[in-house]
Short mmCIF file of C-alpha atoms in Angstrom, two decimals:
data_model
loop_
_atom_site.label_atom_id
_atom_site.label_comp_id
_atom_site.label_asym_id
_atom_site.label_seq_id
_atom_site.Cartn_x
_atom_site.Cartn_y
_atom_site.Cartn_z
CA MET D 1 0.00 0.00 0.00
CA ASP D 2 2.91 2.34 0.67
CA GLU D 3 3.96 2.27 -2.97
CA VAL D 4 0.42 2.59 -4.36
CA THR D 5 -0.34 5.65 -2.21
CA ARG D 6 3.07 7.34 -2.21
CA ASP D 7 1.79 10.37 -4.18
CA ILE D 8 -1.04 11.15 -1.74
CA GLN D 9 0.65 10.43 1.57
CA GLY D 10 1.15 13.43 3.81
CA ASP D 11 3.88 13.85 6.37
CA MET D 12 3.52 12.28 9.81
CA PRO D 13 1.37 12.73 11.82
CA TRP D 14 -1.08 13.74 9.06
CA CYS D 15 -0.97 10.32 7.40
CA MET D 16 0.25 7.07 8.97
CA LEU D 17 0.20 3.53 7.57
CA PHE D 18 0.02 0.45 9.81
CA ALA D 19 -0.07 -2.87 7.90
CA ASP D 20 -3.48 -2.61 6.18
CA ASP D 21 -4.73 0.29 8.33
CA VAL D 22 -4.42 3.97 7.48
CA VAL D 23 -4.71 6.93 9.85
CA LEU D 24 -5.68 10.23 8.23
CA VAL D 25 -5.41 13.36 10.40
CA ASP D 26 -6.74 16.83 9.70
CA GLU D 27 -7.76 19.88 11.69
CA THR D 28 -11.26 19.96 10.16
CA ARG D 29 -13.97 17.45 9.39
CA ALA D 30 -14.10 18.76 5.82
CA GLY D 31 -10.37 18.08 5.51
CA VAL D 32 -10.83 14.50 6.71
CA ASN D 33 -13.64 14.03 4.19
CA ARG D 34 -11.42 15.35 1.37
CA LYS D 35 -8.53 13.07 2.36
CA LEU D 36 -10.78 10.05 2.71
CA GLU D 37 -12.27 10.64 -0.74
CA LEU D 38 -8.80 11.11 -2.27
CA TRP D 39 -7.63 7.81 -0.73
CA ARG D 40 -10.77 6.03 -1.97
CA GLU D 41 -10.30 7.33 -5.51
CA THR D 42 -6.58 6.51 -5.55
CA LEU D 43 -6.98 2.98 -4.17
CA GLU D 44 -9.90 2.14 -6.46
CA SER D 45 -8.01 3.42 -9.50
CA LYS D 46 -5.32 0.82 -8.68
CA GLY D 47 -7.84 -2.02 -8.24
CA PHE D 48 -8.11 -1.88 -4.44
CA ARG D 49 -11.23 -1.26 -2.35
CA LEU D 50 -11.69 0.80 0.78
CA SER D 51 -13.95 -1.15 3.14
CA ARG D 52 -17.07 0.86 3.92
CA THR D 53 -17.94 -1.41 6.85
CA LYS D 54 -14.49 -1.28 8.49
CA THR D 55 -13.84 2.44 8.02
CA GLU D 56 -14.17 4.36 11.30
CA TYR D 57 -13.17 7.73 12.67
CA MET D 58 -12.33 9.23 16.03
CA ARG D 59 -12.46 12.92 16.91
CA CYS D 60 -9.64 14.22 19.09
CA ASP D 61 -9.82 17.62 20.75
CA PHE D 62 -6.51 19.45 21.05
CA GLY D 63 -6.52 22.82 22.75
CA THR D 64 -9.45 25.21 22.55
CA THR D 65 -10.20 24.81 18.85
CA THR D 66 -13.93 24.73 18.06
CA HIS D 67 -14.93 21.86 15.76
CA GLU D 68 -17.65 22.10 13.17
CA GLU D 69 -20.53 19.68 13.37
CA GLY D 70 -21.32 17.17 10.65
CA ASP D 71 -20.47 13.69 9.51
CA VAL D 72 -17.43 12.00 8.09
CA SER D 73 -18.60 10.16 5.01
CA LEU D 74 -17.33 7.87 2.30
CA GLU D 75 -19.22 8.26 -0.99
CA ARG D 76 -22.21 9.76 0.86
CA GLN D 77 -22.24 6.85 3.36
CA VAL D 78 -21.77 8.07 6.94
CA VAL D 79 -18.67 6.61 8.63
CA SER D 80 -19.19 5.35 12.19
CA ARG D 81 -17.57 7.33 14.99
CA LYS D 82 -15.55 5.54 17.70
CA ASP D 83 -14.27 6.77 21.04
CA THR D 84 -11.18 4.51 21.07
CA PHE D 85 -9.08 2.45 18.67
#
């Protein structure tokens, strides 16, 4: 996966790969949605699939930043939110 996604990987800690798991980090929910869609498009263009049932997200609050409300979604399908990984 590292080779297939080399062109879209960001620097740590914004993008981390662990075996077949990927961690995408962004300061906004819209940014996470953009990254998730970019990864989906890239992987599917190479013949891979992003599992809609295994994809999850966790919101982390750092400092006093206010977070916008809304969903993280993958092709208009809402991604389930988890409190821990």
